[in-house]
mmCIF file of C-alpha atoms in Angstrom:
data_model
loop_
_atom_site.group_PDB
_atom_site.id
_atom_site.type_symbol
_atom_site.label_atom_id
_atom_site.label_comp_id
_atom_site.label_asym_id
_atom_site.label_seq_id
_atom_site.Cartn_x
_atom_site.Cartn_y
_atom_site.Cartn_z
ATOM 1 C CA MET A 176 0.000 0.000 0.000
ATOM 2 C CA LYS A 177 1.107 3.547 -0.570
ATOM 3 C CA ASP A 178 2.715 5.274 2.396
ATOM 4 C CA SER A 179 2.466 2.017 4.328
ATOM 5 C CA LYS A 180 5.742 2.598 6.140
ATOM 6 C CA ALA A 181 4.556 5.906 7.566
ATOM 7 C CA ILE A 182 1.239 4.399 8.589
ATOM 8 C CA TYR A 183 2.926 1.489 10.333
ATOM 9 C CA GLU A 184 5.179 3.893 12.234
ATOM 10 C CA LEU A 185 2.113 5.773 13.461
ATOM 11 C CA LEU A 186 0.399 2.540 14.386
ATOM 12 C CA ASN A 187 3.314 1.510 16.550
ATOM 13 C CA GLU A 188 1.915 3.310 19.580
ATOM 14 C CA VAL A 189 -1.800 3.468 18.926
ATOM 15 C CA ASP A 190 -4.032 1.501 21.302
ATOM 16 C CA PHE A 191 -7.430 0.153 20.342
ATOM 17 C CA ASN A 192 -10.085 -1.998 21.911
ATOM 18 C CA ILE A 193 -9.654 -5.500 20.473
ATOM 19 C CA GLU A 194 -12.629 -7.187 22.125
ATOM 20 C CA ASN A 195 -15.296 -8.157 19.570
ATOM 21 C CA TYR A 196 -13.308 -6.539 16.763
ATOM 22 C CA GLU A 197 -14.931 -6.365 13.358
ATOM 23 C CA LYS A 198 -13.158 -5.624 10.099
ATOM 24 C CA GLU A 199 -14.762 -2.263 9.423
ATOM 25 C CA ASP A 200 -13.423 1.263 9.069
ATOM 26 C CA LEU A 201 -14.442 3.561 11.904
ATOM 27 C CA SER A 202 -15.475 7.113 11.173
ATOM 28 C CA ASP A 203 -14.898 9.820 13.765
ATOM 29 C CA ILE A 204 -18.639 9.729 14.521
ATOM 30 C CA GLU A 205 -18.447 5.995 15.281
ATOM 31 C CA LYS A 206 -15.399 6.510 17.462
ATOM 32 C CA GLN A 207 -17.235 9.278 19.293
ATOM 33 C CA LYS A 208 -20.160 6.954 19.992
ATOM 34 C CA LEU A 209 -17.821 4.192 21.137
ATOM 35 C CA LYS A 210 -15.947 6.530 23.423
ATOM 36 C CA LYS A 211 -19.201 7.758 24.965
ATOM 37 C CA SER A 212 -20.371 4.176 25.429
ATOM 38 C CA PHE A 213 -17.348 3.147 27.484
ATOM 39 C CA ARG A 214 -18.095 5.933 29.929
ATOM 40 C CA LYS A 215 -21.439 4.271 30.583
ATOM 41 C CA ASN A 216 -20.049 0.741 30.666
ATOM 42 C CA THR A 217 -16.957 0.360 32.823
ATOM 43 C CA LYS A 218 -16.268 -3.142 31.516
ATOM 44 C CA LYS A 219 -15.256 -1.910 28.076
ATOM 45 C CA LYS A 220 -12.584 0.557 27.031
ATOM 46 C CA PHE A 221 -11.971 2.575 23.894
ATOM 47 C CA ASN A 222 -8.879 4.540 23.042
ATOM 48 C CA VAL A 223 -8.660 7.358 20.517
ATOM 49 C CA LYS A 224 -5.865 9.174 18.773
ATOM 50 C CA ARG A 225 -5.368 11.554 15.936
ATOM 51 C CA PHE A 226 -4.683 8.871 13.357
ATOM 52 C CA GLY A 227 -8.378 8.034 13.008
ATOM 53 C CA ALA A 228 -9.915 5.508 10.672
ATOM 54 C CA ILE A 229 -6.655 4.574 8.931
ATOM 55 C CA ALA A 230 -5.239 3.263 12.184
ATOM 56 C CA ALA A 231 -8.505 1.591 13.148
ATOM 57 C CA ALA A 232 -8.592 -0.226 9.837
ATOM 58 C CA ILE A 233 -5.035 -1.545 9.962
ATOM 59 C CA VAL A 234 -4.032 -1.738 13.613
ATOM 60 C CA LEU A 235 -4.793 -5.440 13.858
ATOM 61 C CA SER A 236 -3.169 -6.245 10.503
ATOM 62 C CA VAL A 237 -0.215 -7.957 12.078
ATOM 63 C CA GLY A 238 0.289 -11.505 10.820
ATOM 64 C CA VAL A 239 1.378 -13.439 7.744
ATOM 65 C CA LEU A 240 -0.412 -15.922 5.503
ATOM 66 C CA SER A 241 -0.012 -17.383 2.042
ATOM 67 C CA ARG A 242 -2.637 -17.583 -0.664
ATOM 68 C CA THR A 243 -1.688 -21.160 -1.556
ATOM 69 C CA ASN A 244 -1.833 -24.422 0.329
ATOM 70 C CA PHE A 245 1.172 -24.769 2.620
ATOM 71 C CA GLY A 246 2.906 -28.116 2.151
ATOM 72 C CA LYS A 247 5.962 -29.815 3.640
ATOM 73 C CA LYS A 248 8.264 -28.263 1.055
ATOM 74 C CA ALA A 249 7.294 -24.726 2.065
ATOM 75 C CA PHE A 250 7.562 -25.677 5.732
ATOM 76 C CA ALA A 251 11.145 -26.843 5.337
ATOM 77 C CA ALA A 252 12.159 -23.710 3.414
ATOM 78 C CA THR A 253 10.725 -21.496 6.140
ATOM 79 C CA GLN A 254 12.433 -23.386 8.945
ATOM 80 C CA SER A 255 15.950 -23.007 7.549
ATOM 81 C CA LYS A 256 15.606 -19.251 7.069
ATOM 82 C CA ILE A 257 13.611 -17.750 9.916
ATOM 83 C CA SER A 258 15.638 -19.357 12.698
ATOM 84 C CA GLU A 259 18.739 -17.518 11.463
ATOM 85 C CA ILE A 260 17.136 -14.068 11.180
ATOM 86 C CA SER A 261 17.403 -11.453 13.928
ATOM 87 C CA TYR A 262 15.993 -7.930 14.141
ATOM 88 C CA SER A 263 16.553 -5.358 16.873
ATOM 89 C CA ILE A 264 13.450 -4.728 18.980
ATOM 90 C CA GLY A 265 14.612 -1.140 19.380
ATOM 91 C CA LYS A 266 14.661 -0.664 15.618
ATOM 92 C CA ALA A 267 11.269 -2.342 15.331
ATOM 93 C CA LEU A 268 9.878 0.093 17.929
ATOM 94 C CA ASN A 269 11.575 3.038 16.190
ATOM 95 C CA ILE A 270 13.748 3.726 19.250
ATOM 96 C CA GLU A 271 17.279 4.924 18.560
ATOM 97 C CA LYS A 272 18.668 4.167 22.016
ATOM 98 C CA ASN A 273 20.018 0.729 22.825
ATOM 99 C CA ILE A 274 17.186 -1.009 24.680
ATOM 100 C CA GLU A 275 18.525 -4.543 24.265
ATOM 101 C CA PRO A 276 19.542 -4.745 27.978
ATOM 102 C CA TYR A 277 15.859 -4.405 28.937
ATOM 103 C CA ALA A 278 14.593 -7.118 26.592
ATOM 104 C CA ASN A 279 13.978 -10.708 27.628
ATOM 105 C CA VAL A 280 15.434 -12.738 24.751
ATOM 106 C CA VAL A 281 13.188 -15.672 23.794
ATOM 107 C CA ASN A 282 14.152 -16.647 20.211
ATOM 108 C CA GLN A 283 11.644 -19.487 19.913
ATOM 109 C CA VAL A 284 10.502 -20.630 16.466
ATOM 110 C CA VAL A 285 7.171 -22.350 15.804
ATOM 111 C CA GLU A 286 6.122 -23.427 12.309
ATOM 112 C CA ASN A 287 2.692 -24.671 11.339
ATOM 113 C CA ASN A 288 1.224 -25.186 7.889
ATOM 114 C CA GLY A 289 4.210 -23.554 6.209
ATOM 115 C CA ILE A 290 4.077 -20.342 8.260
ATOM 116 C CA GLY A 291 7.079 -19.605 10.458
ATOM 117 C CA VAL A 292 6.793 -17.389 13.529
ATOM 118 C CA LYS A 293 9.795 -16.474 15.650
ATOM 119 C CA LEU A 294 9.138 -14.828 19.018
ATOM 120 C CA SER A 295 12.273 -12.724 19.422
ATOM 121 C CA ASP A 296 12.064 -10.448 22.466
ATOM 122 C CA VAL A 297 9.728 -9.455 25.282
ATOM 123 C CA ILE A 298 9.809 -6.231 27.322
ATOM 124 C CA ILE A 299 7.812 -5.780 30.527
ATOM 125 C CA ASP A 300 6.948 -2.282 31.765
ATOM 126 C CA LYS A 301 4.300 -0.775 34.039
ATOM 127 C CA ASP A 302 0.891 -2.109 32.947
ATOM 128 C CA GLU A 303 2.347 -3.157 29.591
ATOM 129 C CA LEU A 304 3.788 -6.213 27.853
ATOM 130 C CA ILE A 305 5.665 -5.627 24.583
ATOM 131 C CA PHE A 306 6.826 -8.424 22.288
ATOM 132 C CA SER A 307 8.338 -8.680 18.826
ATOM 133 C CA THR A 308 8.084 -11.441 16.243
ATOM 134 C CA ILE A 309 9.515 -12.304 12.854
ATOM 135 C CA LEU A 310 7.173 -14.013 10.404
ATOM 136 C CA GLU A 311 7.805 -15.698 7.077
ATOM 137 C CA THR A 312 5.633 -17.195 4.374
ATOM 138 C CA ASN A 313 6.411 -18.617 0.943
ATOM 139 C CA GLU A 314 4.248 -16.191 -1.068
ATOM 140 C CA PRO A 315 3.801 -12.401 -0.862
ATOM 141 C CA VAL A 316 0.952 -10.730 1.039
ATOM 142 C CA ASP A 317 0.114 -7.059 1.545
ATOM 143 C CA GLU A 318 -1.679 -7.036 4.900
ATOM 144 C CA PHE A 319 -2.417 -9.591 7.582
ATOM 145 C CA ARG A 320 -3.693 -10.052 11.099
ATOM 146 C CA PHE A 321 -4.116 -12.725 13.732
ATOM 147 C CA ASN A 322 -5.662 -13.181 17.143
ATOM 148 C CA TYR A 323 -3.591 -13.760 20.238
ATOM 149 C CA ASP A 324 -4.010 -14.747 23.874
ATOM 150 C CA ILE A 325 -1.522 -14.147 26.683
ATOM 151 C CA PHE A 326 -1.283 -16.158 29.902
ATOM 152 C CA ILE A 327 0.753 -14.987 32.913
ATOM 153 C CA ASN A 328 1.427 -17.562 35.629
ATOM 154 C CA GLY A 329 -1.374 -19.678 34.175
ATOM 155 C CA LYS A 330 -3.986 -16.907 34.162
ATOM 156 C CA ARG A 331 -5.326 -15.503 30.903
ATOM 157 C CA LEU A 332 -4.641 -11.806 30.493
ATOM 158 C CA ASN A 333 -7.921 -10.027 29.859
ATOM 159 C CA PHE A 334 -6.435 -7.021 28.097
ATOM 160 C CA TYR A 335 -8.760 -4.436 26.626
ATOM 161 C CA SER A 336 -6.377 -2.378 24.535
ATOM 162 C CA ALA A 337 -3.500 -3.247 22.274
ATOM 163 C CA SER A 338 -1.366 -1.754 19.543
ATOM 164 C CA GLY A 339 0.772 -3.187 16.807
ATOM 165 C CA SER A 340 3.031 -2.378 13.905
ATOM 166 C CA SER A 341 4.471 -4.372 11.045
ATOM 167 C CA GLN A 342 7.039 -3.777 8.342
ATOM 168 C CA GLY A 343 8.616 -5.868 5.646
ATOM 169 C CA ILE A 344 12.278 -6.612 6.257
ATOM 170 C CA ASN A 345 14.150 -4.947 3.371
ATOM 171 C CA ASN A 346 10.720 -4.153 1.836
ATOM 172 C CA SER A 347 9.902 -7.850 1.619
ATOM 173 C CA LYS A 348 6.321 -9.088 1.296
ATOM 174 C CA THR A 349 7.186 -12.544 2.610
ATOM 175 C CA LEU A 350 9.339 -11.656 5.620
ATOM 176 C CA PHE A 351 8.094 -9.268 8.314
ATOM 177 C CA VAL A 352 9.058 -7.933 11.718
ATOM 178 C CA ASN A 353 6.123 -7.178 14.011
ATOM 179 C CA THR A 354 5.793 -5.532 17.421
ATOM 180 C CA TYR A 355 2.822 -5.692 19.759
ATOM 181 C CA SER A 356 1.970 -3.892 22.968
ATOM 182 C CA THR A 357 -0.823 -5.108 25.218
ATOM 183 C CA GLU A 358 -2.269 -3.537 28.319
ATOM 184 C CA ALA A 359 -1.324 -5.708 31.308
ATOM 185 C CA LYS A 360 -2.773 -4.039 34.373
ATOM 186 C CA ASP A 361 -0.734 -4.488 37.568
ATOM 187 C CA ILE A 362 1.772 -6.798 35.885
ATOM 188 C CA GLU A 363 4.658 -7.818 38.170
ATOM 189 C CA LEU A 364 7.880 -5.990 37.281
ATOM 190 C CA THR A 365 10.599 -7.461 39.481
ATOM 191 C CA LYS A 366 9.754 -11.178 39.727
ATOM 192 C CA ASN A 367 10.083 -13.887 37.093
ATOM 193 C CA MET A 368 6.768 -14.788 35.483
ATOM 194 C CA ASP A 369 5.767 -17.815 33.443
ATOM 195 C CA ILE A 370 4.294 -16.409 30.233
ATOM 196 C CA LYS A 371 2.538 -18.117 27.338
ATOM 197 C CA ILE A 372 1.641 -16.323 24.100
ATOM 198 C CA VAL A 373 -0.722 -18.078 21.686
ATOM 199 C CA LEU A 374 -1.073 -16.671 18.166
ATOM 200 C CA SER A 375 -3.975 -18.004 16.102
ATOM 201 C CA ASN A 376 -6.389 -17.586 13.199
ATOM 202 C CA PHE A 377 -4.322 -15.840 10.529
ATOM 203 C CA ASN A 378 -6.081 -13.715 7.936
ATOM 204 C CA TYR A 379 -4.306 -12.308 4.888
ATOM 205 C CA TYR A 380 -5.125 -9.656 2.286
ATOM 206 C CA ILE A 381 -3.734 -9.051 -1.201
ATOM 207 C CA TRP A 382 -4.344 -5.686 -2.842
ATOM 208 C CA ASN A 383 -4.941 -4.913 -6.497
ATOM 209 C CA SER A 384 -2.264 -3.284 -8.643
ATOM 210 C CA GLN A 385 -3.559 0.196 -7.779
ATOM 211 C CA GLY A 386 -3.372 -0.537 -4.066
ATOM 212 C CA ASN A 387 -6.878 0.771 -3.394
ATOM 213 C CA ALA A 388 -8.951 -2.413 -3.088
ATOM 214 C CA ILE A 389 -8.595 -5.957 -1.765
ATOM 215 C CA GLU A 390 -8.183 -8.424 -4.604
ATOM 216 C CA GLU A 391 -7.859 -11.592 -2.551
ATOM 217 C CA GLU A 392 -8.190 -12.611 1.096
ATOM 218 C CA GLY A 393 -8.100 -15.830 3.050
ATOM 219 C CA ASN A 394 -7.799 -17.490 6.418
ATOM 220 C CA VAL A 395 -5.719 -20.256 7.971
ATOM 221 C CA GLN A 396 -6.720 -21.568 11.387
ATOM 222 C CA GLU A 397 -3.612 -22.681 13.251
ATOM 223 C CA ASN A 398 -1.945 -21.980 16.596
ATOM 224 C CA TRP A 399 1.609 -20.805 17.298
ATOM 225 C CA GLU A 400 2.356 -21.223 21.006
ATOM 226 C CA PHE A 401 5.337 -19.876 22.945
ATOM 227 C CA GLU A 402 6.183 -20.465 26.614
ATOM 228 C CA PHE A 403 8.982 -18.693 28.482
ATOM 229 C CA THR A 404 9.983 -16.887 31.682
ATOM 230 C CA ALA A 405 10.498 -13.103 31.823
ATOM 231 C CA ASN A 406 10.664 -10.095 34.161
ATOM 232 C CA GLY A 407 11.014 -6.312 34.076
ATOM 233 C CA LYS A 408 13.771 -5.866 36.671
ATOM 234 C CA GLU A 409 16.343 -4.162 34.440
ATOM 235 C CA LEU A 410 13.876 -1.655 33.037
ATOM 236 C CA MET A 411 12.367 -0.972 36.456
ATOM 237 C CA ALA A 412 15.839 -0.134 37.797
ATOM 238 C CA ASN A 413 16.190 2.532 35.098
ATOM 239 C CA THR A 414 12.723 4.066 35.481
ATOM 240 C CA TYR A 415 12.094 7.482 37.018
ATOM 241 C CA GLN A 416 8.930 9.195 38.257
ATOM 242 C CA VAL A 417 8.264 12.933 38.517
ATOM 243 C CA PRO A 418 5.130 13.934 40.499
ATOM 244 C CA LEU A 419 2.907 16.453 38.695
ATOM 245 C CA ASP A 420 0.106 18.724 39.890
ATOM 246 C CA TYR A 421 -1.213 20.553 36.858
ATOM 247 C CA SER A 422 -4.853 20.875 35.782
ATOM 248 C CA PHE A 423 -6.826 22.231 32.844
ATOM 249 C CA LYS A 424 -10.516 22.261 31.925
ATOM 250 C CA ILE A 425 -12.435 20.992 28.909
ATOM 251 C CA ASP A 426 -16.061 22.141 29.060
ATOM 252 C CA ASN A 427 -17.321 20.774 32.389
ATOM 253 C CA GLN A 428 -14.454 18.332 32.793
ATOM 254 C CA GLN A 429 -11.215 18.850 34.684
ATOM 255 C CA CYS A 430 -8.076 16.966 33.715
ATOM 256 C CA THR A 431 -5.250 16.678 36.253
ATOM 257 C CA LEU A 432 -1.776 15.496 35.273
ATOM 258 C CA GLU A 433 -0.381 13.413 38.156
ATOM 259 C CA GLU A 434 2.901 11.786 37.116
ATOM 260 C CA PHE A 435 5.566 11.763 34.411
ATOM 261 C CA ARG A 436 7.150 8.316 34.230
ATOM 262 C CA TYR A 437 10.092 7.708 31.929
ATOM 263 C CA ASN A 438 12.703 5.104 31.027
ATOM 264 C CA PRO A 439 14.627 4.180 27.844
ATOM 265 C CA VAL A 440 11.572 2.387 26.379
ATOM 266 C CA ASN A 441 8.576 4.540 27.385
ATOM 267 C CA GLN A 442 7.896 8.143 28.357
ATOM 268 C CA LYS A 443 4.345 8.594 29.664
ATOM 269 C CA ILE A 444 2.235 11.149 31.516
ATOM 270 C CA TYR A 445 -0.540 9.750 33.721
ATOM 271 C CA ALA A 446 -3.661 11.820 34.356
ATOM 272 C CA LYS A 447 -7.238 11.710 35.639
ATOM 273 C CA ILE A 448 -10.300 13.420 34.190
ATOM 274 C CA LYS A 449 -13.477 14.148 36.141
ATOM 275 C CA GLY A 450 -16.856 15.551 35.194
ATOM 276 C CA GLU A 451 -19.246 15.033 32.288
ATOM 277 C CA SER A 452 -19.299 16.492 28.788
ATOM 278 C CA GLU A 453 -21.674 16.164 25.856
ATOM 279 C CA ASP A 454 -18.740 16.311 23.472
ATOM 280 C CA VAL A 455 -15.732 14.049 23.000
ATOM 281 C CA TYR A 456 -12.236 15.469 22.588
ATOM 282 C CA ASP A 457 -8.819 14.337 21.469
ATOM 283 C CA ILE A 458 -6.114 15.873 23.651
ATOM 284 C CA LYS A 459 -2.408 16.314 23.054
ATOM 285 C CA LEU A 460 0.387 18.029 24.957
ATOM 286 C CA MET A 461 2.699 19.999 22.671
ATOM 287 C CA GLY A 462 5.933 21.807 23.398
ATOM 288 C CA HIS A 463 9.708 21.510 23.549
ATOM 289 C CA ASP A 464 12.581 20.529 25.809
ATOM 290 C CA ASN A 465 15.228 22.895 27.175
ATOM 291 C CA LEU A 466 17.382 22.164 24.117
ATOM 292 C CA GLU A 467 14.537 23.436 21.878
ATOM 293 C CA ASN A 468 13.726 20.012 20.466
ATOM 294 C CA LYS A 469 10.072 19.524 19.579
ATOM 295 C CA VAL A 470 8.248 17.294 22.100
ATOM 296 C CA ASN A 471 4.637 16.091 21.761
ATOM 297 C CA PHE A 472 2.650 13.693 23.947
ATOM 298 C CA TYR A 473 -0.460 12.041 22.513
ATOM 299 C CA LEU A 474 -3.443 10.486 24.249
ATOM 300 C CA ILE A 475 -3.015 6.743 23.781
ATOM 301 C CA ARG A 476 -5.357 5.332 26.407
ATOM 302 C CA GLN A 477 -8.512 6.332 28.263
ATOM 303 C CA SER A 478 -10.157 4.019 30.759
ATOM 304 C CA GLU A 479 -12.942 5.385 32.922
ATOM 305 C CA GLU A 480 -11.335 8.483 34.481
ATOM 306 C CA ASN A 481 -7.723 7.454 33.775
ATOM 307 C CA LEU A 482 -5.751 8.940 30.881
ATOM 308 C CA VAL A 483 -2.299 8.066 29.543
ATOM 309 C CA PHE A 484 -0.305 10.375 27.266
ATOM 310 C CA LYS A 485 2.797 9.061 25.533
ATOM 311 C CA TYR A 486 5.743 10.614 23.747
ATOM 312 C CA LEU A 487 5.957 9.127 20.265
ATOM 313 C CA SER A 488 9.472 8.792 18.908
ATOM 314 C CA LEU A 489 8.532 9.113 15.237
ATOM 315 C CA ASN A 490 11.568 11.290 14.601
ATOM 316 C CA ASN A 491 13.967 11.318 17.576
ATOM 317 C CA ASP A 492 14.217 9.892 21.076
ATOM 318 C CA LEU A 493 14.068 12.220 24.047
ATOM 319 C CA SER A 494 17.655 13.317 24.649
ATOM 320 C CA ASP A 495 19.444 12.091 27.770
ATOM 321 C CA LYS A 496 20.871 15.598 28.110
ATOM 322 C CA ILE A 497 17.589 17.448 28.632
ATOM 323 C CA THR A 498 16.728 18.844 32.061
ATOM 324 C CA SER A 499 13.168 20.046 31.454
ATOM 325 C CA ILE A 500 10.156 19.727 29.146
ATOM 326 C CA THR A 501 7.701 22.593 28.584
ATOM 327 C CA LEU A 502 4.230 21.651 27.319
ATOM 328 C CA THR A 503 0.860 23.227 26.532
ATOM 329 C CA PRO A 504 -2.437 21.257 26.325
ATOM 330 C CA TYR A 505 -4.508 21.370 23.137
ATOM 331 C CA ALA A 506 -7.791 19.673 22.260
ATOM 332 C CA ALA A 507 -9.920 19.063 19.173
ATOM 333 C CA LYS A 508 -13.590 18.152 19.322
ATOM 334 C CA PHE A 509 -14.811 15.047 17.566
ATOM 335 C CA PRO A 510 -17.568 16.091 15.119
ATOM 336 C CA ARG A 511 -21.147 15.144 15.907
ATOM 337 C CA GLU A 512 -22.280 14.883 12.301
ATOM 338 C CA SER A 513 -19.315 14.900 9.953
ATOM 339 C CA GLY A 514 -17.330 11.697 9.661
ATOM 340 C CA ARG A 515 -14.032 13.546 9.356
ATOM 341 C CA MET A 516 -11.870 15.014 12.112
ATOM 342 C CA SER A 517 -11.299 18.749 11.626
ATOM 343 C CA ASN A 518 -7.798 18.709 13.160
ATOM 344 C CA ASP A 519 -8.689 22.098 14.646
ATOM 345 C CA TYR A 520 -6.779 21.873 17.915
ATOM 346 C CA LYS A 521 -7.231 24.769 20.339
ATOM 347 C CA GLN A 522 -5.237 25.650 23.437
ATOM 348 C CA ILE A 523 -7.114 24.640 26.594
ATOM 349 C CA GLY A 524 -4.605 25.427 29.338
ATOM 350 C CA GLU A 525 -1.529 27.370 30.283
ATOM 351 C CA GLU A 526 2.037 26.354 29.538
ATOM 352 C CA PHE A 527 3.734 24.251 32.219
ATOM 353 C CA THR A 528 7.212 22.801 32.749
ATOM 354 C CA ILE A 529 8.359 19.376 33.950
ATOM 355 C CA TYR A 530 11.810 19.460 35.563
ATOM 356 C CA LEU A 531 13.790 16.234 35.259
ATOM 357 C CA LYS A 532 17.025 17.106 37.053
#
């Protein structure tokens, strides 16, 4: 697809509700209705970001299939190649810093029906489990997705939001590196955990020559299971928290920023919002660091009254040399009638500064 690389980079940090997912594009109106519905039903969550329907349409397209029957010959070819391939999880996450010390190396390969899946690395952070895979098939595909379940110490993880990204290795359409991030509330950070990841039900899509319509699609029902032990001790030891006490208002709602938490993998601002509003807003925090580098935090998760903003390293990592970050909150209203986001962000609070050192 055109501009697929840029889209995948944006998708890398976008969280969406994956329960009862249907393969349909979501307009801004539909997202507005979904977001309002989760406020009334605390058992479901919906997360919004500026990337809109494009992200909603592709965010779960993270798997590999072939359009032919997979026989023993294809299986053998896959096995000899994928086991030898490695790909940096930092590069896959678009992080320039060396984050290899914080990754739990798994390097397990499972091959079923001619499809090879290699679980490379796993990173455990606060309320989040990140893992990367390499997938290979014997024929080219354009987009793909699969379902997955995660078990921690024998208990199934009932995650409500997840994000994913995928890119062809050296622009390949048969060999891909994929990263996934799932919400893992109250996950243990310092102790070893027995983890099982089960990938299943692959769906693939092949586009026409113009890249604007699906020409062929199919499904293969198989399981790829991985079991291993992992922890988040190294990353936890290099994580820092800065208490915040800054508030701004949106209509009848008040949002309070409570903590900035940062480490080499993630930089997040945690907040709470209280009050009711007839409208639904997308919020972002825009500004710069003390070295005049541009810094933006985007709303990646909203659950009941809890908000999470995250710095997206689409261009550069946050510098280790910075001592402060200055931000200003902006918001754009989701339209009630039009299906298209206006992108008309307006300032909703005063400038504030987070001091790191």
